[in-house]
């Protein structure tokens, strides 16, 4: 992230308190967004494991018990019980991911609005781009 | 705007003071008798204080981020055991959140595996426990409707499953609330640090500009003070 204090440019446009607040808000959204994206990435990864597991369980033999990891220990579950537990876990992840997405969207809309306002005032003297999309 | 009070101590909910924004450098330095160095020194002190707080909070955040998944996992196991226990005792299963969105598919499955489930619940619970890194041992758990929760300080306490779940839920909620507060504080501090940085840059630039315009002012850096009188 690069927020140049506009003064660095020499013949700066005066930064009023409202502008400073906008810059702050933008910076806040930006850090928050990065944080959320990290969390989202981790959750998606976990979710993928569960999806793989789902496929495996579809193919599994009915008679064999499944060793299902809950917390730090593995529990020997019957196939239906394991599927049920899996459904519960998947659902939890789905709702967590959805929640994070909503928060990320909030940040993005907020940033978009601020960008318009800040670019309108400072033009090229301010850089609000994060660079390549994460 | 120009005659903003200089020291207004606005606080955030956790009592972290807000940094004063220097709106007009001329006015600001003017009231401080043109003592630029003093002002800058004060700015640096304030920034250092914020940085110290930030460091502290970052550590708290880290600890909480480690703690929350821990509690979540424990709670997951406890709810699982509680569900098993309820089934073993023949109580109707409290199908909490599951009853919601895709109840349709659940119902079909429930019908299909109803019998088998009961059978499974009656069997003792076989688990693999981690003894050490990469070393697991099989253990059969005798279920008595209680679990031991590690409370810290080398203490473990037995709880009935329902109570354990309750305790963990409240701990989890507490930890999550703490985390949001810490994150809020961090965002707040970040904001104040930015304000301080901008203040610093403004005063510094203002000082440079003034020195440049003052004729022959380059020999003495203290000149600014005298001139301001």
CSV table of C-alpha atoms in Angstrom, one decimal:
chain,number,residue,atom,x,y,z
A,1,UNK,CA,0.0,0.0,0.0
A,2,UNK,CA,1.3,3.4,-0.8
A,3,UNK,CA,-0.1,6.5,0.7
A,4,UNK,CA,2.2,9.4,-0.1
A,5,UNK,CA,1.6,12.3,2.2
A,6,UNK,CA,0.7,14.9,-0.5
A,7,UNK,CA,3.1,17.4,0.9
A,8,UNK,CA,6.0,15.3,-0.4
A,9,UNK,CA,5.1,16.6,-3.8
A,10,UNK,CA,6.1,20.1,-3.0
A,11,UNK,CA,3.3,22.4,-4.3
A,12,UNK,CA,0.8,20.4,-2.3
A,13,UNK,CA,-2.9,20.8,-2.3
A,14,UNK,CA,-3.8,21.6,1.2
A,15,UNK,CA,-4.9,18.5,3.1
A,16,UNK,CA,-7.8,19.4,5.2
A,17,UNK,CA,-8.9,17.4,8.2
A,18,UNK,CA,-11.7,15.7,6.2
A,19,UNK,CA,-9.2,14.6,3.7
A,20,UNK,CA,-7.0,13.2,6.3
A,21,UNK,CA,-9.9,11.3,7.8
A,22,UNK,CA,-10.7,9.9,4.4
A,23,UNK,CA,-7.1,8.8,3.9
A,24,UNK,CA,-7.2,7.2,7.3
A,25,UNK,CA,-10.5,5.4,6.5
A,26,UNK,CA,-9.1,4.2,3.3
A,27,UNK,CA,-6.0,2.9,5.0
A,28,UNK,CA,-8.1,1.2,7.6
A,29,UNK,CA,-10.3,-0.5,5.0
A,30,UNK,CA,-7.2,-1.6,3.2
A,31,UNK,CA,-5.6,-3.3,6.2
A,32,UNK,CA,-8.8,-4.8,7.1
A,33,UNK,CA,-9.3,-6.2,3.6
A,34,UNK,CA,-5.9,-7.8,3.6
A,35,UNK,CA,-6.6,-9.4,6.9
A,36,UNK,CA,-9.9,-10.8,5.7
A,37,UNK,CA,-8.4,-12.1,2.5
A,38,UNK,CA,-5.8,-14.0,4.5
A,39,UNK,CA,-8.5,-15.5,6.7
A,40,UNK,CA,-10.6,-16.3,3.7
A,41,UNK,CA,-7.8,-18.0,2.0
A,42,UNK,CA,-7.1,-20.2,5.0
A,43,UNK,CA,-10.8,-21.1,5.3
A,44,UNK,CA,-11.1,-21.9,1.7
A,45,UNK,CA,-8.2,-24.3,1.9
A,46,UNK,CA,-9.8,-26.1,4.9
A,47,UNK,CA,-13.0,-26.2,3.0
A,48,UNK,CA,-11.3,-27.8,0.1
A,49,UNK,CA,-10.1,-30.6,2.3
A,50,UNK,CA,-13.6,-31.2,3.5
A,51,UNK,CA,-14.8,-31.3,-0.2
A,52,UNK,CA,-12.1,-33.9,-0.9
A,53,UNK,CA,-13.2,-35.9,2.1
A,54,UNK,CA,-16.8,-35.8,0.8
A,55,UNK,CA,-15.7,-37.4,-2.4
A,56,UNK,CA,-13.7,-40.0,-0.6
A,57,UNK,CA,-16.6,-40.9,1.7
A,58,UNK,CA,-18.9,-41.3,-1.3
A,59,UNK,CA,-16.6,-44.0,-2.6
A,60,UNK,CA,-15.9,-45.5,0.8
A,61,UNK,CA,-17.0,-49.0,1.7
A,62,UNK,CA,-20.1,-49.0,4.0
A,63,UNK,CA,-18.8,-51.7,6.3
A,64,UNK,CA,-15.5,-49.9,7.3
A,65,UNK,CA,-15.5,-47.4,10.0
A,66,UNK,CA,-14.0,-44.0,9.2
A,67,UNK,CA,-11.4,-42.4,11.3
A,68,UNK,CA,-12.7,-38.8,11.5
A,69,UNK,CA,-10.5,-36.1,12.9
A,70,UNK,CA,-12.2,-33.9,15.4
A,71,UNK,CA,-10.0,-31.5,17.2
A,72,UNK,CA,-6.7,-33.3,17.8
A,73,UNK,CA,-7.9,-36.9,18.0
A,74,UNK,CA,-9.3,-39.3,15.4
A,75,UNK,CA,-12.7,-40.8,16.1
A,76,UNK,CA,-13.8,-44.1,14.7
A,77,UNK,CA,-17.2,-43.4,13.1
A,78,UNK,CA,-19.5,-45.4,11.0
A,79,UNK,CA,-19.8,-44.2,7.5
A,80,UNK,CA,-23.2,-42.5,8.0
A,81,UNK,CA,-22.1,-40.9,11.2
A,82,UNK,CA,-19.0,-39.6,9.5
A,83,UNK,CA,-21.1,-38.2,6.7
A,84,UNK,CA,-23.3,-36.5,9.1
A,85,UNK,CA,-20.4,-35.0,11.0
A,86,UNK,CA,-18.9,-33.9,7.7
A,87,UNK,CA,-22.1,-32.2,6.7
A,88,UNK,CA,-22.1,-30.3,10.0
A,89,UNK,CA,-18.5,-29.2,9.6
A,90,UNK,CA,-18.9,-28.2,6.0
A,91,UNK,CA,-21.9,-26.1,6.8
A,92,UNK,CA,-19.9,-24.3,9.5
A,93,UNK,CA,-17.2,-23.5,7.1
A,94,UNK,CA,-19.7,-22.4,4.5
A,95,UNK,CA,-21.3,-19.9,6.8
A,96,UNK,CA,-17.9,-18.6,8.0
A,97,UNK,CA,-16.7,-18.1,4.5
A,98,UNK,CA,-19.9,-16.3,3.5
A,99,UNK,CA,-19.5,-14.1,6.5
A,100,UNK,CA,-16.0,-13.2,5.6
A,101,UNK,CA,-17.1,-12.5,2.0
A,102,UNK,CA,-19.7,-10.0,3.2
A,103,UNK,CA,-17.1,-8.2,5.3
A,104,UNK,CA,-14.6,-8.1,2.4
A,105,UNK,CA,-17.3,-6.7,0.1
A,106,UNK,CA,-18.0,-3.9,2.7
A,107,UNK,CA,-14.4,-2.9,2.7
A,108,UNK,CA,-14.2,-2.9,-1.1
A,109,UNK,CA,-17.3,-0.7,-1.5
A,110,UNK,CA,-16.0,1.6,1.2
A,111,UNK,CA,-12.7,1.9,-0.6
A,112,UNK,CA,-14.2,2.5,-3.9
A,113,UNK,CA,-16.2,5.4,-2.6
A,114,UNK,CA,-13.2,6.9,-0.9
A,115,UNK,CA,-11.1,6.4,-4.0
A,116,UNK,CA,-13.5,8.5,-6.1
A,117,UNK,CA,-13.4,11.3,-3.5
A,118,UNK,CA,-9.7,11.3,-2.9
A,119,UNK,CA,-8.7,11.1,-6.6
A,120,UNK,CA,-11.2,13.9,-7.3
A,121,UNK,CA,-9.3,16.1,-4.9
A,122,UNK,CA,-5.7,15.0,-5.2
A,123,UNK,CA,-5.5,13.6,-8.7
A,124,UNK,CA,-2.1,12.2,-9.4
A,125,UNK,CA,-0.6,13.4,-6.1
A,126,UNK,CA,-2.1,10.4,-4.4
A,127,UNK,CA,-1.7,6.7,-5.1
A,128,UNK,CA,-4.4,4.4,-3.8
A,129,UNK,CA,-3.6,1.3,-5.8
A,130,UNK,CA,-2.5,-1.9,-4.2
A,131,UNK,CA,-0.7,-3.1,-7.3
A,132,UNK,CA,-1.4,-6.5,-8.8
A,133,UNK,CA,-4.6,-8.1,-7.5
A,134,UNK,CA,-4.1,-10.4,-4.6
B,1,UNK,CA,-11.1,25.2,11.1
B,2,UNK,CA,-8.0,27.3,11.8
B,3,UNK,CA,-8.6,27.8,15.5
B,4,UNK,CA,-9.0,24.2,16.5
B,5,UNK,CA,-8.2,23.6,20.1
B,6,UNK,CA,-4.8,22.1,20.2
B,7,UNK,CA,-5.1,19.5,23.0
B,8,UNK,CA,-8.4,17.8,22.8
B,9,UNK,CA,-8.1,14.4,24.4
B,10,UNK,CA,-10.7,12.4,22.6
B,11,UNK,CA,-10.5,8.8,23.6
B,12,UNK,CA,-11.6,5.6,21.9
B,13,UNK,CA,-13.7,3.1,23.8
B,14,UNK,CA,-10.6,1.6,25.4
B,15,UNK,CA,-9.1,4.9,26.4
B,16,UNK,CA,-6.5,5.3,23.7
B,17,UNK,CA,-6.2,9.1,23.0
B,18,UNK,CA,-6.6,10.6,19.7
B,19,UNK,CA,-3.7,12.3,18.0
B,20,UNK,CA,-4.2,16.1,17.5
B,21,UNK,CA,-4.2,17.0,13.8
B,22,UNK,CA,-2.2,20.0,12.8
B,23,UNK,CA,-4.5,21.8,10.5
B,24,UNK,CA,-2.6,25.0,10.0
B,25,UNK,CA,1.1,24.8,10.7
B,26,UNK,CA,1.6,28.6,11.1
B,27,UNK,CA,-1.0,28.8,13.8
B,28,UNK,CA,0.2,25.7,15.5
B,29,UNK,CA,3.8,26.7,15.7
B,30,UNK,CA,2.8,30.3,16.5
B,31,UNK,CA,1.1,29.3,19.8
B,32,UNK,CA,4.2,27.3,20.7
B,33,UNK,CA,6.4,30.3,20.4
B,34,UNK,CA,7.9,29.0,17.2
B,35,UNK,CA,9.7,26.2,18.9
B,36,UNK,CA,9.8,23.8,16.0
B,37,UNK,CA,12.3,21.4,17.6
B,38,UNK,CA,10.2,21.1,20.7
B,39,UNK,CA,7.1,20.4,18.6
B,40,UNK,CA,8.9,17.8,16.6
B,41,UNK,CA,10.3,16.2,19.7
B,42,UNK,CA,6.9,16.0,21.2
B,43,UNK,CA,5.6,14.4,18.0
B,44,UNK,CA,8.2,11.8,18.2
B,45,UNK,CA,7.4,11.0,21.8
B,46,UNK,CA,3.7,10.6,21.0
B,47,UNK,CA,4.5,8.4,18.0
B,48,UNK,CA,6.7,6.2,20.2
B,49,UNK,CA,3.9,5.8,22.7
B,50,UNK,CA,1.5,4.8,20.0
B,51,UNK,CA,4.0,2.3,18.6
B,52,UNK,CA,4.5,0.8,22.0
B,53,UNK,CA,0.8,0.3,22.4
B,54,UNK,CA,0.6,-1.1,18.9
B,55,UNK,CA,3.2,-3.7,19.7
B,56,UNK,CA,1.4,-4.8,22.8
B,57,UNK,CA,-1.9,-5.1,21.0
B,58,UNK,CA,-0.4,-7.0,18.1
B,59,UNK,CA,0.9,-9.6,20.6
B,60,UNK,CA,-2.5,-9.8,22.2
B,61,UNK,CA,-4.1,-10.3,18.8
B,62,UNK,CA,-1.7,-13.1,18.0
B,63,UNK,CA,-2.5,-14.9,21.3
B,64,UNK,CA,-6.2,-14.6,20.6
B,65,UNK,CA,-5.9,-15.8,17.1
B,66,UNK,CA,-4.2,-18.9,18.4
B,67,UNK,CA,-6.7,-19.4,21.2
B,68,UNK,CA,-9.9,-19.1,19.3
B,69,UNK,CA,-9.4,-22.1,17.0
B,70,UNK,CA,-8.3,-24.1,20.0
B,71,UNK,CA,-11.6,-23.4,21.8
B,72,UNK,CA,-13.5,-24.0,18.6
B,73,UNK,CA,-12.0,-27.4,18.2
B,74,UNK,CA,-12.7,-28.4,21.8
B,75,UNK,CA,-16.2,-27.2,21.5
B,76,UNK,CA,-16.6,-29.2,18.3
B,77,UNK,CA,-15.6,-32.4,20.1
B,78,UNK,CA,-17.8,-31.6,23.1
B,79,UNK,CA,-20.8,-31.1,20.9
B,80,UNK,CA,-20.1,-34.2,19.1
B,81,UNK,CA,-19.9,-36.2,22.3
B,82,UNK,CA,-23.0,-34.6,23.6
B,83,UNK,CA,-24.9,-35.6,20.5
B,84,UNK,CA,-23.6,-39.2,20.9
B,85,UNK,CA,-24.5,-39.2,24.5
B,86,UNK,CA,-28.0,-38.0,23.9
B,87,UNK,CA,-28.5,-40.7,21.3
B,88,UNK,CA,-27.1,-43.4,23.5
B,89,UNK,CA,-29.5,-42.4,26.2
B,90,UNK,CA,-32.3,-42.6,23.7
B,91,UNK,CA,-33.1,-38.9,23.9
B,92,UNK,CA,-34.4,-37.3,20.8
B,93,UNK,CA,-31.4,-35.7,19.1
B,94,UNK,CA,-31.4,-31.9,19.3
B,95,UNK,CA,-30.8,-31.3,15.6
B,96,UNK,CA,-30.0,-27.6,16.2
B,97,UNK,CA,-28.7,-25.7,13.3
B,98,UNK,CA,-29.0,-28.6,11.0
B,99,UNK,CA,-32.8,-28.3,10.9
B,100,UNK,CA,-32.4,-25.2,8.9
B,101,UNK,CA,-31.6,-24.6,5.3
B,102,UNK,CA,-31.3,-28.0,3.6
B,103,UNK,CA,-33.6,-29.9,6.0
B,104,UNK,CA,-34.8,-31.9,3.0
B,105,UNK,CA,-31.7,-33.8,2.3
B,106,UNK,CA,-31.0,-34.2,6.0
B,107,UNK,CA,-34.3,-35.8,6.5
B,108,UNK,CA,-33.8,-38.4,3.9
B,109,UNK,CA,-30.4,-39.3,5.3
B,110,UNK,CA,-31.7,-39.4,8.8
B,111,UNK,CA,-34.3,-41.9,7.7
B,112,UNK,CA,-31.7,-44.0,6.0
B,113,UNK,CA,-29.2,-44.1,8.7
B,114,UNK,CA,-31.4,-43.9,11.7
B,115,UNK,CA,-31.1,-47.5,12.7
B,116,UNK,CA,-27.4,-47.8,12.1
B,117,UNK,CA,-26.8,-44.7,14.1
B,118,UNK,CA,-28.2,-46.1,17.2
B,119,UNK,CA,-26.2,-49.2,16.8
B,120,UNK,CA,-23.0,-47.2,16.4
B,121,UNK,CA,-23.8,-45.0,19.4
B,122,UNK,CA,-24.2,-48.1,21.6
B,123,UNK,CA,-20.7,-49.2,20.7
B,124,UNK,CA,-17.8,-47.8,22.8
B,125,UNK,CA,-16.1,-44.9,21.2
B,126,UNK,CA,-12.9,-45.8,19.6
B,127,UNK,CA,-10.4,-43.1,19.0
B,128,UNK,CA,-6.8,-42.5,18.0
B,129,UNK,CA,-5.0,-40.2,20.3
B,130,UNK,CA,-1.9,-38.3,19.6
B,131,UNK,CA,0.7,-39.3,22.1
B,132,UNK,CA,3.4,-37.3,20.5
B,133,UNK,CA,4.2,-35.8,17.1
B,134,UNK,CA,3.3,-38.4,14.5
B,135,UNK,CA,2.6,-41.1,17.1
B,136,UNK,CA,-0.9,-42.1,17.7
B,137,UNK,CA,-2.4,-44.8,20.0
B,138,UNK,CA,-5.8,-46.3,19.9
B,139,UNK,CA,-8.0,-45.7,22.9
B,140,UNK,CA,-11.5,-46.7,23.8
B,141,UNK,CA,-13.4,-44.0,25.6
B,142,UNK,CA,-15.8,-45.0,28.2
B,143,UNK,CA,-18.5,-42.4,28.0
B,144,UNK,CA,-20.1,-41.2,31.2
B,145,UNK,CA,-21.5,-38.0,30.1
B,146,UNK,CA,-18.6,-36.0,31.4
B,147,UNK,CA,-15.5,-34.5,30.0
B,148,UNK,CA,-12.4,-33.0,31.6
B,149,UNK,CA,-11.6,-29.5,30.5
B,150,UNK,CA,-8.1,-28.2,30.8
B,151,UNK,CA,-8.4,-25.0,32.7
B,152,UNK,CA,-4.8,-24.1,32.8
B,153,UNK,CA,-2.5,-23.8,35.8
B,154,UNK,CA,-2.2,-27.6,35.7
B,155,UNK,CA,-5.8,-28.0,36.5
B,156,UNK,CA,-8.4,-30.2,34.8
B,157,UNK,CA,-12.0,-30.1,35.9
B,158,UNK,CA,-14.7,-32.6,35.1
B,159,UNK,CA,-17.8,-31.1,33.5
B,160,UNK,CA,-21.1,-32.7,32.4
B,161,UNK,CA,-21.2,-32.4,28.6
B,162,UNK,CA,-23.9,-29.7,28.5
B,163,UNK,CA,-22.1,-27.6,31.0
B,164,UNK,CA,-18.8,-28.0,29.2
B,165,UNK,CA,-20.4,-26.9,26.0
B,166,UNK,CA,-21.9,-23.9,27.7
B,167,UNK,CA,-18.6,-22.9,29.3
B,168,UNK,CA,-16.7,-23.3,26.1
B,169,UNK,CA,-19.3,-21.3,24.1
B,170,UNK,CA,-19.1,-18.4,26.6
B,171,UNK,CA,-15.3,-18.5,26.5
B,172,UNK,CA,-15.4,-18.5,22.7
B,173,UNK,CA,-17.7,-15.6,22.6
B,174,UNK,CA,-15.5,-13.8,25.0
B,175,UNK,CA,-12.4,-14.4,23.0
B,176,UNK,CA,-14.1,-13.3,19.8
B,177,UNK,CA,-15.3,-10.1,21.4
B,178,UNK,CA,-11.8,-9.5,22.7
B,179,UNK,CA,-10.4,-10.0,19.3
B,180,UNK,CA,-12.7,-7.5,17.7
B,181,UNK,CA,-11.8,-5.0,20.3
B,182,UNK,CA,-8.1,-5.5,19.8
B,183,UNK,CA,-8.5,-5.2,16.1
B,184,UNK,CA,-10.5,-2.1,16.6
B,185,UNK,CA,-7.8,-0.6,18.8
B,186,UNK,CA,-5.1,-1.5,16.3
B,187,UNK,CA,-7.0,0.2,13.5
B,188,UNK,CA,-7.5,3.2,15.7
B,189,UNK,CA,-3.8,3.4,16.6
B,190,UNK,CA,-2.8,3.0,13.0
B,191,UNK,CA,-5.0,6.0,12.2
B,192,UNK,CA,-3.3,8.0,15.0
B,193,UNK,CA,0.1,7.0,13.8
B,194,UNK,CA,-0.8,8.2,10.3
B,195,UNK,CA,-2.0,11.5,11.7
B,196,UNK,CA,1.2,11.9,13.6
B,197,UNK,CA,3.3,11.1,10.6
B,198,UNK,CA,1.4,13.6,8.5
B,199,UNK,CA,1.8,16.2,11.3
B,200,UNK,CA,5.5,15.6,11.4
B,201,UNK,CA,5.9,15.9,7.6
B,202,UNK,CA,3.9,19.1,7.6
B,203,UNK,CA,5.8,20.8,10.4
B,204,UNK,CA,9.1,19.6,8.9
B,205,UNK,CA,8.3,20.9,5.4
B,206,UNK,CA,7.0,24.1,6.9
B,207,UNK,CA,10.3,24.5,8.7
B,208,UNK,CA,12.4,23.8,5.7
B,209,UNK,CA,10.4,26.3,3.6
B,210,UNK,CA,10.8,28.9,6.3
B,211,UNK,CA,14.5,28.5,6.6
B,212,UNK,CA,14.9,28.6,2.9
B,213,UNK,CA,13.0,31.9,2.7
B,214,UNK,CA,14.8,33.5,5.6
B,215,UNK,CA,17.8,35.2,4.1
B,216,UNK,CA,21.1,33.8,5.2
B,217,UNK,CA,19.4,31.7,7.7
B,218,UNK,CA,21.4,28.6,7.0
B,219,UNK,CA,24.2,29.2,9.5
B,220,UNK,CA,22.2,28.6,12.5
B,221,UNK,CA,19.5,26.1,12.9
B,222,UNK,CA,18.2,27.7,16.1
B,223,UNK,CA,17.5,30.9,14.1
B,224,UNK,CA,13.9,30.0,13.8
B,225,UNK,CA,13.3,30.6,17.5
B,226,UNK,CA,14.8,34.0,17.6
B,227,UNK,CA,13.0,35.1,14.5
B,228,UNK,CA,9.7,34.1,15.8
B,229,UNK,CA,10.0,36.7,18.6
